[in-house]
Amino acid sequence: QRQAELYPAFAAANSYDGRLYALPFRADVSLLWYRQDWFAQEGIAPPRDWDDLRHVAEHFSKPAVKASYGLEAPLAFPGGRAGGESTVYSLMPFVWSAGSDVFQDDVVVLDGPGTRRALAFLRDLVAQGGLSLPDVTFFQWSTAPWMFAKGKVAMSLGGSYETDIIMDASGWTREEFMARVGCVAPPAAPGGAPVSAVGGTSHVVLRQSKHPGLVLDVLRIAADPDAVGGLFRSRFQNSPFSAFNAFLSSEAEPVLTQVSRLITSGRARPSIPEYALVSRQLQAMFEAAVVGTLPVDEAARRTAEFISVVTERRYVRT
């Protein structure tokens, strides 16, 4: 019964060969943080697609606007290997919304028009003067949310798990955070549907466990929204179970409510044993595209070929 309440993306993320192997405990999604107080002051709406994102970034890069808020740039995001998995988590939605993916039916299909389109757009964000910082490929996983919290950027691509970083770095109270910060899905390719990556924390019962039944009973309680719903709300955390929504109020918990909506249309990264190797290749692909060391079509092709080798899966150019 509890498994049936899992959001589909979390069932997929914690399954292998059609079987659930881990119990999700805490949920997060990739998103775009934005300063809703600044956006309201400027009379602009948060971006829904890439065109919107470019227009909003151009607005906040105007010298007078930039100086008014003390910005270093309109947008920050982890853009390379230094960001680790956060780079993949933050940027894969651009590939997905453009119609591409890493795998399809156990075949490597990354080398497609959607990937090349997404890489070209990300490169343009950095190359076009002032829209994002040129050193995003050196960002650690926590750099972008820290810059957002310190008011150095108006928008930051990241994850809902960054709430603690933002609040700690900014010194805002819970009420100040909710008044100043908004979040939306990562902007989609024009004509595409917004999609977030899902992530979080999951637990497994190891076969070496001396008391697997007892451990499973503890995990069932720890994952039960009725037992942990209040704690999760107090810590700005979401549950991977849809029953958690009964605890949320869109007025009292706007960020948590929005994250739950994003989970509904969220997407899991590949659930395969070789994923760590795949992630490293994707990080390198995004870095090469952003820096401009490779043409985007070559970056997509090389990455697809490398992933084909490390996963021993067939590669097809789409």
PDB file of C-alpha atoms in Angstrom:
ATOM      1  CA  GLN A   1       0.000   0.000   0.000  1.00  0.00           C
ATOM      2  CA  ARG A   2       2.791   2.472   0.883  1.00  0.00           C
ATOM      3  CA  GLN A   3       4.597   1.708  -2.395  1.00  0.00           C
ATOM      4  CA  ALA A   4       1.459   2.664  -4.326  1.00  0.00           C
ATOM      5  CA  GLU A   5       1.689   6.165  -2.789  1.00  0.00           C
ATOM      6  CA  LEU A   6       5.165   6.779  -4.189  1.00  0.00           C
ATOM      7  CA  TYR A   7       5.390   9.344  -6.949  1.00  0.00           C
ATOM      8  CA  PRO A   8       6.168   7.499 -10.225  1.00  0.00           C
ATOM      9  CA  ALA A   9       9.527   9.256 -10.590  1.00  0.00           C
ATOM     10  CA  PHE A  10      10.664   7.950  -7.192  1.00  0.00           C
ATOM     11  CA  ALA A  11       9.431   4.456  -7.943  1.00  0.00           C
ATOM     12  CA  ALA A  12      11.528   4.585 -11.130  1.00  0.00           C
ATOM     13  CA  ALA A  13      14.567   6.079  -9.394  1.00  0.00           C
ATOM     14  CA  ASN A  14      14.607   3.342  -6.761  1.00  0.00           C
ATOM     15  CA  SER A  15      13.871   0.380  -8.988  1.00  0.00           C
ATOM     16  CA  TYR A  16      16.097  -1.903 -11.027  1.00  0.00           C
ATOM     17  CA  ASP A  17      14.836  -4.482 -13.485  1.00  0.00           C
ATOM     18  CA  GLY A  18      11.297  -3.555 -12.458  1.00  0.00           C
ATOM     19  CA  ARG A  19      11.781  -4.225  -8.719  1.00  0.00           C
ATOM     20  CA  LEU A  20      11.892  -1.660  -5.917  1.00  0.00           C
ATOM     21  CA  TYR A  21      15.242  -2.099  -4.163  1.00  0.00           C
ATOM     22  CA  ALA A  22      15.311   0.983  -1.905  1.00  0.00           C
ATOM     23  CA  LEU A  23      12.822   2.907   0.189  1.00  0.00           C
ATOM     24  CA  PRO A  24      12.824   6.654  -0.558  1.00  0.00           C
ATOM     25  CA  PHE A  25      12.825   8.742   2.582  1.00  0.00           C
ATOM     26  CA  ARG A  26      13.315  12.377   1.571  1.00  0.00           C
ATOM     27  CA  ALA A  27      12.494  14.012  -1.779  1.00  0.00           C
ATOM     28  CA  ASP A  28      13.942  16.934  -3.672  1.00  0.00           C
ATOM     29  CA  VAL A  29      13.721  18.314  -7.206  1.00  0.00           C
ATOM     30  CA  SER A  30      15.833  20.463  -9.488  1.00  0.00           C
ATOM     31  CA  LEU A  31      14.439  23.958  -9.951  1.00  0.00           C
ATOM     32  CA  LEU A  32      15.154  27.609 -10.573  1.00  0.00           C
ATOM     33  CA  TRP A  33      15.341  29.755  -7.455  1.00  0.00           C
ATOM     34  CA  TYR A  34      14.450  33.399  -8.022  1.00  0.00           C
ATOM     35  CA  ARG A  35      14.134  36.513  -5.873  1.00  0.00           C
ATOM     36  CA  GLN A  36      10.385  36.977  -5.996  1.00  0.00           C
ATOM     37  CA  ASP A  37      10.620  40.267  -4.118  1.00  0.00           C
ATOM     38  CA  TRP A  38      12.959  41.686  -6.784  1.00  0.00           C
ATOM     39  CA  PHE A  39      10.863  40.249  -9.607  1.00  0.00           C
ATOM     40  CA  ALA A  40       7.754  41.884  -8.140  1.00  0.00           C
ATOM     41  CA  GLN A  41       9.587  45.177  -7.774  1.00  0.00           C
ATOM     42  CA  GLU A  42      10.681  44.997 -11.424  1.00  0.00           C
ATOM     43  CA  GLY A  43       7.219  43.900 -12.587  1.00  0.00           C
ATOM     44  CA  ILE A  44       8.405  40.706 -14.291  1.00  0.00           C
ATOM     45  CA  ALA A  45       7.277  37.088 -14.055  1.00  0.00           C
ATOM     46  CA  PRO A  46       9.570  34.104 -13.413  1.00  0.00           C
ATOM     47  CA  PRO A  47      10.743  32.435 -16.637  1.00  0.00           C
ATOM     48  CA  ARG A  48       8.928  29.425 -18.044  1.00  0.00           C
ATOM     49  CA  ASP A  49      11.067  28.727 -21.111  1.00  0.00           C
ATOM     50  CA  TRP A  50      14.517  29.535 -22.469  1.00  0.00           C
ATOM     51  CA  ASP A  51      13.344  32.679 -24.232  1.00  0.00           C
ATOM     52  CA  ASP A  52      11.881  33.954 -20.952  1.00  0.00           C
ATOM     53  CA  LEU A  53      15.085  33.084 -19.113  1.00  0.00           C
ATOM     54  CA  ARG A  54      17.181  35.007 -21.589  1.00  0.00           C
ATOM     55  CA  HIS A  55      14.862  38.040 -21.444  1.00  0.00           C
ATOM     56  CA  VAL A  56      14.814  38.055 -17.630  1.00  0.00           C
ATOM     57  CA  ALA A  57      18.591  37.687 -17.492  1.00  0.00           C
ATOM     58  CA  GLU A  58      18.988  40.532 -19.962  1.00  0.00           C
ATOM     59  CA  HIS A  59      16.762  42.710 -17.770  1.00  0.00           C
ATOM     60  CA  PHE A  60      18.830  42.055 -14.645  1.00  0.00           C
ATOM     61  CA  SER A  61      22.040  42.610 -16.607  1.00  0.00           C
ATOM     62  CA  LYS A  62      21.091  46.192 -17.445  1.00  0.00           C
ATOM     63  CA  PRO A  63      23.674  48.411 -15.728  1.00  0.00           C
ATOM     64  CA  ALA A  64      21.130  50.381 -13.707  1.00  0.00           C
ATOM     65  CA  VAL A  65      19.226  47.276 -12.550  1.00  0.00           C
ATOM     66  CA  LYS A  66      22.404  45.351 -11.854  1.00  0.00           C
ATOM     67  CA  ALA A  67      23.811  48.200  -9.785  1.00  0.00           C
ATOM     68  CA  SER A  68      20.516  48.714  -7.941  1.00  0.00           C
ATOM     69  CA  TYR A  69      20.642  45.203  -6.476  1.00  0.00           C
ATOM     70  CA  GLY A  70      24.417  44.864  -6.308  1.00  0.00           C
ATOM     71  CA  LEU A  71      24.445  41.868  -8.655  1.00  0.00           C
ATOM     72  CA  GLU A  72      27.506  40.134 -10.050  1.00  0.00           C
ATOM     73  CA  ALA A  73      25.344  38.452 -12.715  1.00  0.00           C
ATOM     74  CA  PRO A  74      21.658  37.613 -13.228  1.00  0.00           C
ATOM     75  CA  LEU A  75      22.079  33.808 -13.069  1.00  0.00           C
ATOM     76  CA  ALA A  76      24.302  31.194 -11.421  1.00  0.00           C
ATOM     77  CA  PHE A  77      24.486  27.422 -11.839  1.00  0.00           C
ATOM     78  CA  PRO A  78      26.996  24.571 -11.472  1.00  0.00           C
ATOM     79  CA  GLY A  79      28.390  24.077 -14.965  1.00  0.00           C
ATOM     80  CA  GLY A  80      31.094  21.441 -14.875  1.00  0.00           C
ATOM     81  CA  ARG A  81      32.942  18.619 -13.185  1.00  0.00           C
ATOM     82  CA  ALA A  82      33.689  20.717 -10.092  1.00  0.00           C
ATOM     83  CA  GLY A  83      29.950  20.713  -9.357  1.00  0.00           C
ATOM     84  CA  GLY A  84      29.770  16.928  -9.462  1.00  0.00           C
ATOM     85  CA  GLU A  85      26.327  15.403  -9.609  1.00  0.00           C
ATOM     86  CA  SER A  86      24.750  18.824  -8.976  1.00  0.00           C
ATOM     87  CA  THR A  87      25.764  19.801 -12.516  1.00  0.00           C
ATOM     88  CA  VAL A  88      23.873  16.860 -14.009  1.00  0.00           C
ATOM     89  CA  TYR A  89      20.951  17.377 -11.635  1.00  0.00           C
ATOM     90  CA  SER A  90      20.619  21.056 -12.556  1.00  0.00           C
ATOM     91  CA  LEU A  91      21.226  20.848 -16.306  1.00  0.00           C
ATOM     92  CA  MET A  92      19.731  17.539 -17.517  1.00  0.00           C
ATOM     93  CA  PRO A  93      16.214  19.109 -17.476  1.00  0.00           C
ATOM     94  CA  PHE A  94      17.372  21.328 -20.360  1.00  0.00           C
ATOM     95  CA  VAL A  95      18.175  18.210 -22.389  1.00  0.00           C
ATOM     96  CA  TRP A  96      14.931  16.490 -21.414  1.00  0.00           C
ATOM     97  CA  SER A  97      12.675  19.445 -22.206  1.00  0.00           C
ATOM     98  CA  ALA A  98      14.329  19.700 -25.633  1.00  0.00           C
ATOM     99  CA  GLY A  99      13.284  16.121 -26.399  1.00  0.00           C
ATOM    100  CA  SER A 100      16.477  14.132 -25.777  1.00  0.00           C
ATOM    101  CA  ASP A 101      17.593  11.658 -23.129  1.00  0.00           C
ATOM    102  CA  VAL A 102      20.610   9.542 -22.200  1.00  0.00           C
ATOM    103  CA  PHE A 103      18.994   6.153 -22.781  1.00  0.00           C
ATOM    104  CA  GLN A 104      15.935   4.845 -24.545  1.00  0.00           C
ATOM    105  CA  ASP A 105      15.072   1.138 -24.453  1.00  0.00           C
ATOM    106  CA  ASP A 106      18.596   0.370 -23.204  1.00  0.00           C
ATOM    107  CA  VAL A 107      20.179   2.222 -26.145  1.00  0.00           C
ATOM    108  CA  VAL A 108      22.364   5.346 -25.779  1.00  0.00           C
ATOM    109  CA  VAL A 109      20.461   8.130 -27.566  1.00  0.00           C
ATOM    110  CA  LEU A 110      22.143  11.201 -26.047  1.00  0.00           C
ATOM    111  CA  ASP A 111      23.604  12.317 -29.375  1.00  0.00           C
ATOM    112  CA  GLY A 112      20.414  13.928 -30.641  1.00  0.00           C
ATOM    113  CA  PRO A 113      19.106  17.332 -31.703  1.00  0.00           C
ATOM    114  CA  GLY A 114      17.633  18.073 -28.263  1.00  0.00           C
ATOM    115  CA  THR A 115      20.992  17.599 -26.546  1.00  0.00           C
ATOM    116  CA  ARG A 116      22.783  19.767 -29.080  1.00  0.00           C
ATOM    117  CA  ARG A 117      20.103  22.432 -28.747  1.00  0.00           C
ATOM    118  CA  ALA A 118      20.353  22.438 -24.938  1.00  0.00           C
ATOM    119  CA  LEU A 119      24.150  22.622 -24.961  1.00  0.00           C
ATOM    120  CA  ALA A 120      24.092  25.504 -27.426  1.00  0.00           C
ATOM    121  CA  PHE A 121      21.648  27.413 -25.216  1.00  0.00           C
ATOM    122  CA  LEU A 122      23.727  26.872 -22.075  1.00  0.00           C
ATOM    123  CA  ARG A 123      26.838  28.002 -23.903  1.00  0.00           C
ATOM    124  CA  ASP A 124      24.999  31.112 -25.057  1.00  0.00           C
ATOM    125  CA  LEU A 125      23.981  31.976 -21.484  1.00  0.00           C
ATOM    126  CA  VAL A 126      27.631  32.141 -20.468  1.00  0.00           C
ATOM    127  CA  ALA A 127      29.048  33.541 -23.712  1.00  0.00           C
ATOM    128  CA  GLN A 128      26.470  36.314 -24.020  1.00  0.00           C
ATOM    129  CA  GLY A 129      27.886  39.153 -21.948  1.00  0.00           C
ATOM    130  CA  GLY A 130      26.811  39.222 -18.332  1.00  0.00           C
ATOM    131  CA  LEU A 131      23.896  36.749 -18.331  1.00  0.00           C
ATOM    132  CA  SER A 132      25.819  34.249 -16.244  1.00  0.00           C
ATOM    133  CA  LEU A 133      29.303  34.100 -14.770  1.00  0.00           C
ATOM    134  CA  PRO A 134      32.107  32.804 -17.007  1.00  0.00           C
ATOM    135  CA  ASP A 135      33.549  30.638 -14.204  1.00  0.00           C
ATOM    136  CA  VAL A 136      30.449  28.476 -13.571  1.00  0.00           C
ATOM    137  CA  THR A 137      32.476  25.412 -14.576  1.00  0.00           C
ATOM    138  CA  PHE A 138      34.551  25.919 -11.408  1.00  0.00           C
ATOM    139  CA  PHE A 139      31.514  26.154  -9.123  1.00  0.00           C
ATOM    140  CA  GLN A 140      31.214  23.591  -6.335  1.00  0.00           C
ATOM    141  CA  TRP A 141      27.783  22.157  -5.655  1.00  0.00           C
ATOM    142  CA  SER A 142      27.061  24.833  -3.023  1.00  0.00           C
ATOM    143  CA  THR A 143      28.475  27.875  -4.850  1.00  0.00           C
ATOM    144  CA  ALA A 144      25.362  28.916  -6.790  1.00  0.00           C
ATOM    145  CA  PRO A 145      22.911  28.773  -3.842  1.00  0.00           C
ATOM    146  CA  TRP A 146      25.443  30.643  -1.683  1.00  0.00           C
ATOM    147  CA  MET A 147      25.667  33.413  -4.300  1.00  0.00           C
ATOM    148  CA  PHE A 148      21.881  33.520  -4.488  1.00  0.00           C
ATOM    149  CA  ALA A 149      21.593  33.794  -0.706  1.00  0.00           C
ATOM    150  CA  LYS A 150      24.143  36.614  -0.623  1.00  0.00           C
ATOM    151  CA  GLY A 151      22.229  38.621  -3.249  1.00  0.00           C
ATOM    152  CA  LYS A 152      24.960  38.287  -5.876  1.00  0.00           C
ATOM    153  CA  VAL A 153      22.541  36.790  -8.446  1.00  0.00           C
ATOM    154  CA  ALA A 154      18.803  37.099  -9.009  1.00  0.00           C
ATOM    155  CA  MET A 155      18.358  33.468 -10.099  1.00  0.00           C
ATOM    156  CA  SER A 156      20.064  30.176  -9.420  1.00  0.00           C
ATOM    157  CA  LEU A 157      19.640  26.744 -10.972  1.00  0.00           C
ATOM    158  CA  GLY A 158      19.866  24.064  -8.316  1.00  0.00           C
ATOM    159  CA  GLY A 159      17.762  21.854  -6.101  1.00  0.00           C
ATOM    160  CA  SER A 160      15.162  22.129  -3.380  1.00  0.00           C
ATOM    161  CA  TYR A 161      17.697  20.545  -1.002  1.00  0.00           C
ATOM    162  CA  GLU A 162      19.560  23.887  -1.046  1.00  0.00           C
ATOM    163  CA  THR A 163      17.038  25.550   1.264  1.00  0.00           C
ATOM    164  CA  ASP A 164      19.318  25.100   4.296  1.00  0.00           C
ATOM    165  CA  ILE A 165      22.285  26.634   2.460  1.00  0.00           C
ATOM    166  CA  ILE A 166      20.232  29.637   1.380  1.00  0.00           C
ATOM    167  CA  MET A 167      18.789  30.261   4.830  1.00  0.00           C
ATOM    168  CA  ASP A 168      22.104  29.780   6.625  1.00  0.00           C
ATOM    169  CA  ALA A 169      24.078  31.990   4.238  1.00  0.00           C
ATOM    170  CA  SER A 170      21.427  34.727   4.116  1.00  0.00           C
ATOM    171  CA  GLY A 171      20.542  34.741   7.808  1.00  0.00           C
ATOM    172  CA  TRP A 172      16.855  35.035   6.865  1.00  0.00           C
ATOM    173  CA  THR A 173      14.114  33.829   9.144  1.00  0.00           C
ATOM    174  CA  ARG A 174      11.566  31.368   7.810  1.00  0.00           C
ATOM    175  CA  GLU A 175       9.167  34.227   7.141  1.00  0.00           C
ATOM    176  CA  GLU A 176      11.815  36.294   5.351  1.00  0.00           C
ATOM    177  CA  PHE A 177      12.777  33.326   3.199  1.00  0.00           C
ATOM    178  CA  MET A 178       9.191  32.759   2.096  1.00  0.00           C
ATOM    179  CA  ALA A 179       8.709  36.461   1.369  1.00  0.00           C
ATOM    180  CA  ARG A 180      11.860  36.802  -0.713  1.00  0.00           C
ATOM    181  CA  VAL A 181      12.330  33.460  -2.454  1.00  0.00           C
ATOM    182  CA  GLY A 182      10.294  31.723  -5.116  1.00  0.00           C
ATOM    183  CA  CYS A 183      10.950  28.657  -7.230  1.00  0.00           C
ATOM    184  CA  VAL A 184       9.776  27.294 -10.567  1.00  0.00           C
ATOM    185  CA  ALA A 185      10.656  24.332 -12.743  1.00  0.00           C
ATOM    186  CA  PRO A 186      13.868  24.655 -14.761  1.00  0.00           C
ATOM    187  CA  PRO A 187      12.853  26.671 -17.842  1.00  0.00           C
ATOM    188  CA  ALA A 188      11.910  24.454 -20.768  1.00  0.00           C
ATOM    189  CA  ALA A 189      12.917  24.562 -24.401  1.00  0.00           C
ATOM    190  CA  PRO A 190      10.433  26.743 -26.319  1.00  0.00           C
ATOM    191  CA  GLY A 191       7.534  24.476 -27.204  1.00  0.00           C
ATOM    192  CA  GLY A 192       8.628  21.853 -24.674  1.00  0.00           C
ATOM    193  CA  ALA A 193       7.214  20.955 -21.267  1.00  0.00           C
ATOM    194  CA  PRO A 194       9.091  21.938 -18.090  1.00  0.00           C
ATOM    195  CA  VAL A 195      10.558  18.956 -16.272  1.00  0.00           C
ATOM    196  CA  SER A 196      12.563  18.631 -13.069  1.00  0.00           C
ATOM    197  CA  ALA A 197      15.058  15.994 -12.022  1.00  0.00           C
ATOM    198  CA  VAL A 198      14.068  14.173  -8.846  1.00  0.00           C
ATOM    199  CA  GLY A 199      16.479  13.172  -6.116  1.00  0.00           C
ATOM    200  CA  GLY A 200      16.627  12.659  -2.397  1.00  0.00           C
ATOM    201  CA  THR A 201      17.631  10.127   0.194  1.00  0.00           C
ATOM    202  CA  SER A 202      16.794   6.437   0.083  1.00  0.00           C
ATOM    203  CA  HIS A 203      17.528   3.535   2.418  1.00  0.00           C
ATOM    204  CA  VAL A 204      18.128  -0.139   1.751  1.00  0.00           C
ATOM    205  CA  VAL A 205      18.246  -3.225   3.942  1.00  0.00           C
ATOM    206  CA  LEU A 206      21.539  -4.985   3.273  1.00  0.00           C
ATOM    207  CA  ARG A 207      21.451  -8.742   2.898  1.00  0.00           C
ATOM    208  CA  GLN A 208      24.088  -8.978   5.681  1.00  0.00           C
ATOM    209  CA  SER A 209      21.654  -7.409   8.160  1.00  0.00           C
ATOM    210  CA  LYS A 210      21.038  -9.617  11.199  1.00  0.00           C
ATOM    211  CA  HIS A 211      17.551  -8.195  11.729  1.00  0.00           C
ATOM    212  CA  PRO A 212      16.167  -7.211   8.297  1.00  0.00           C
ATOM    213  CA  GLY A 213      12.546  -7.336   9.423  1.00  0.00           C
ATOM    214  CA  LEU A 214      13.186  -4.951  12.313  1.00  0.00           C
ATOM    215  CA  VAL A 215      15.147  -2.564  10.089  1.00  0.00           C
ATOM    216  CA  LEU A 216      12.326  -2.572   7.535  1.00  0.00           C
ATOM    217  CA  ASP A 217       9.782  -1.802  10.256  1.00  0.00           C
ATOM    218  CA  VAL A 218      11.861   1.203  11.355  1.00  0.00           C
ATOM    219  CA  LEU A 219      12.163   2.422   7.759  1.00  0.00           C
ATOM    220  CA  ARG A 220       8.410   2.112   7.231  1.00  0.00           C
ATOM    221  CA  ILE A 221       7.807   4.401  10.205  1.00  0.00           C
ATOM    222  CA  ALA A 222      10.544   6.837   9.155  1.00  0.00           C
ATOM    223  CA  ALA A 223       9.016   7.145   5.674  1.00  0.00           C
ATOM    224  CA  ASP A 224       5.421   7.461   6.876  1.00  0.00           C
ATOM    225  CA  PRO A 225       4.109  11.013   6.222  1.00  0.00           C
ATOM    226  CA  ASP A 226       1.801  10.681   9.243  1.00  0.00           C
ATOM    227  CA  ALA A 227       4.848  10.130  11.461  1.00  0.00           C
ATOM    228  CA  VAL A 228       7.309  12.609   9.938  1.00  0.00           C
ATOM    229  CA  GLY A 229       5.098  15.154   8.150  1.00  0.00           C
ATOM    230  CA  GLY A 230       5.433  17.818  10.822  1.00  0.00           C
ATOM    231  CA  LEU A 231       9.207  17.405  11.043  1.00  0.00           C
ATOM    232  CA  PHE A 232       9.587  17.616   7.283  1.00  0.00           C
ATOM    233  CA  ARG A 233       7.515  20.789   7.103  1.00  0.00           C
ATOM    234  CA  SER A 234       9.559  22.463   9.840  1.00  0.00           C
ATOM    235  CA  ARG A 235      12.783  21.698   7.936  1.00  0.00           C
ATOM    236  CA  PHE A 236      11.524  22.659   4.451  1.00  0.00           C
ATOM    237  CA  GLN A 237      11.760  19.037   3.308  1.00  0.00           C
ATOM    238  CA  ASN A 238       9.437  17.066   1.060  1.00  0.00           C
ATOM    239  CA  SER A 239       8.383  13.453   1.119  1.00  0.00           C
ATOM    240  CA  PRO A 240       8.394  11.118  -1.917  1.00  0.00           C
ATOM    241  CA  PHE A 241       4.913   9.947  -0.909  1.00  0.00           C
ATOM    242  CA  SER A 242       1.865  11.773  -2.224  1.00  0.00           C
ATOM    243  CA  ALA A 243       0.135  11.488   1.165  1.00  0.00           C
ATOM    244  CA  PHE A 244       2.503  14.212   2.426  1.00  0.00           C
ATOM    245  CA  ASN A 245       0.491  16.767   0.433  1.00  0.00           C
ATOM    246  CA  ALA A 246      -2.293  16.559   3.007  1.00  0.00           C
ATOM    247  CA  PHE A 247       0.022  18.401   5.427  1.00  0.00           C
ATOM    248  CA  LEU A 248       0.734  21.291   3.061  1.00  0.00           C
ATOM    249  CA  SER A 249      -0.923  24.652   2.626  1.00  0.00           C
ATOM    250  CA  SER A 250      -0.079  26.670  -0.467  1.00  0.00           C
ATOM    251  CA  GLU A 251      -0.286  29.841   1.631  1.00  0.00           C
ATOM    252  CA  ALA A 252       1.696  28.639   4.653  1.00  0.00           C
ATOM    253  CA  GLU A 253       4.236  26.486   2.750  1.00  0.00           C
ATOM    254  CA  PRO A 254       4.471  27.920  -0.770  1.00  0.00           C
ATOM    255  CA  VAL A 255       7.919  26.435  -1.514  1.00  0.00           C
ATOM    256  CA  LEU A 256       7.035  22.956  -0.241  1.00  0.00           C
ATOM    257  CA  THR A 257       3.766  23.048  -2.186  1.00  0.00           C
ATOM    258  CA  GLN A 258       5.542  24.093  -5.373  1.00  0.00           C
ATOM    259  CA  VAL A 259       8.160  21.370  -4.929  1.00  0.00           C
ATOM    260  CA  SER A 260       5.403  18.771  -4.574  1.00  0.00           C
ATOM    261  CA  ARG A 261       3.905  19.993  -7.850  1.00  0.00           C
ATOM    262  CA  LEU A 262       7.297  19.712  -9.550  1.00  0.00           C
ATOM    263  CA  ILE A 263       7.739  16.178  -8.219  1.00  0.00           C
ATOM    264  CA  THR A 264       4.533  15.158  -9.997  1.00  0.00           C
ATOM    265  CA  SER A 265       6.088  15.887 -13.401  1.00  0.00           C
ATOM    266  CA  GLY A 266       9.628  15.062 -12.292  1.00  0.00           C
ATOM    267  CA  ARG A 267      11.967  12.634 -13.957  1.00  0.00           C
ATOM    268  CA  ALA A 268      14.512  10.198 -12.561  1.00  0.00           C
ATOM    269  CA  ARG A 269      18.067   9.950 -13.757  1.00  0.00           C
ATOM    270  CA  PRO A 270      19.109   6.531 -15.113  1.00  0.00           C
ATOM    271  CA  SER A 271      18.774   3.826 -12.459  1.00  0.00           C
ATOM    272  CA  ILE A 272      21.652   1.594 -13.550  1.00  0.00           C
ATOM    273  CA  PRO A 273      24.708   0.181 -11.738  1.00  0.00           C
ATOM    274  CA  GLU A 274      27.056   2.189 -13.967  1.00  0.00           C
ATOM    275  CA  TYR A 275      25.393   5.535 -13.287  1.00  0.00           C
ATOM    276  CA  ALA A 276      28.429   7.058 -11.511  1.00  0.00           C
ATOM    277  CA  LEU A 277      30.453   6.561 -14.700  1.00  0.00           C
ATOM    278  CA  VAL A 278      27.637   8.016 -16.803  1.00  0.00           C
ATOM    279  CA  SER A 279      27.384  11.052 -14.544  1.00  0.00           C
ATOM    280  CA  ARG A 280      31.078  11.852 -14.936  1.00  0.00           C
ATOM    281  CA  GLN A 281      30.707  11.832 -18.708  1.00  0.00           C
ATOM    282  CA  LEU A 282      27.667  14.114 -18.546  1.00  0.00           C
ATOM    283  CA  GLN A 283      29.497  16.545 -16.254  1.00  0.00           C
ATOM    284  CA  ALA A 284      32.371  16.705 -18.729  1.00  0.00           C
ATOM    285  CA  MET A 285      29.935  17.229 -21.612  1.00  0.00           C
ATOM    286  CA  PHE A 286      28.254  20.200 -19.952  1.00  0.00           C
ATOM    287  CA  GLU A 287      31.628  21.680 -19.039  1.00  0.00           C
ATOM    288  CA  ALA A 288      32.977  21.350 -22.586  1.00  0.00           C
ATOM    289  CA  ALA A 289      29.844  22.955 -23.985  1.00  0.00           C
ATOM    290  CA  VAL A 290      29.810  25.855 -21.530  1.00  0.00           C
ATOM    291  CA  VAL A 291      33.533  26.584 -21.852  1.00  0.00           C
ATOM    292  CA  GLY A 292      33.488  26.143 -25.605  1.00  0.00           C
ATOM    293  CA  THR A 293      36.377  23.694 -25.806  1.00  0.00           C
ATOM    294  CA  LEU A 294      34.327  21.535 -28.185  1.00  0.00           C
ATOM    295  CA  PRO A 295      31.550  22.285 -30.680  1.00  0.00           C
ATOM    296  CA  VAL A 296      28.261  21.198 -29.139  1.00  0.00           C
ATOM    297  CA  ASP A 297      27.662  18.474 -31.721  1.00  0.00           C
ATOM    298  CA  GLU A 298      31.089  16.971 -31.012  1.00  0.00           C
ATOM    299  CA  ALA A 299      30.563  17.211 -27.240  1.00  0.00           C
ATOM    300  CA  ALA A 300      27.261  15.329 -27.559  1.00  0.00           C
ATOM    301  CA  ARG A 301      28.754  12.706 -29.904  1.00  0.00           C
ATOM    302  CA  ARG A 302      31.850  12.018 -27.799  1.00  0.00           C
ATOM    303  CA  THR A 303      29.826  11.781 -24.606  1.00  0.00           C
ATOM    304  CA  ALA A 304      27.352   9.345 -26.157  1.00  0.00           C
ATOM    305  CA  GLU A 305      30.218   7.202 -27.424  1.00  0.00           C
ATOM    306  CA  PHE A 306      31.954   7.182 -24.021  1.00  0.00           C
ATOM    307  CA  ILE A 307      28.700   6.287 -22.247  1.00  0.00           C
ATOM    308  CA  SER A 308      28.167   3.477 -24.755  1.00  0.00           C
ATOM    309  CA  VAL A 309      31.593   2.077 -23.875  1.00  0.00           C
ATOM    310  CA  VAL A 310      31.355   2.347 -20.063  1.00  0.00           C
ATOM    311  CA  THR A 311      27.827   0.876 -19.961  1.00  0.00           C
ATOM    312  CA  GLU A 312      28.319  -1.641 -22.801  1.00  0.00           C
ATOM    313  CA  ARG A 313      25.150  -0.397 -24.451  1.00  0.00           C
ATOM    314  CA  ARG A 314      24.572   0.274 -28.117  1.00  0.00           C
ATOM    315  CA  TYR A 315      24.911   3.881 -29.292  1.00  0.00           C
ATOM    316  CA  VAL A 316      22.588   5.420 -31.881  1.00  0.00           C
ATOM    317  CA  ARG A 317      22.765   8.953 -33.234  1.00  0.00           C
ATOM    318  CA  THR A 318      19.220  10.324 -33.392  1.00  0.00           C
TER     319      THR A 318
END
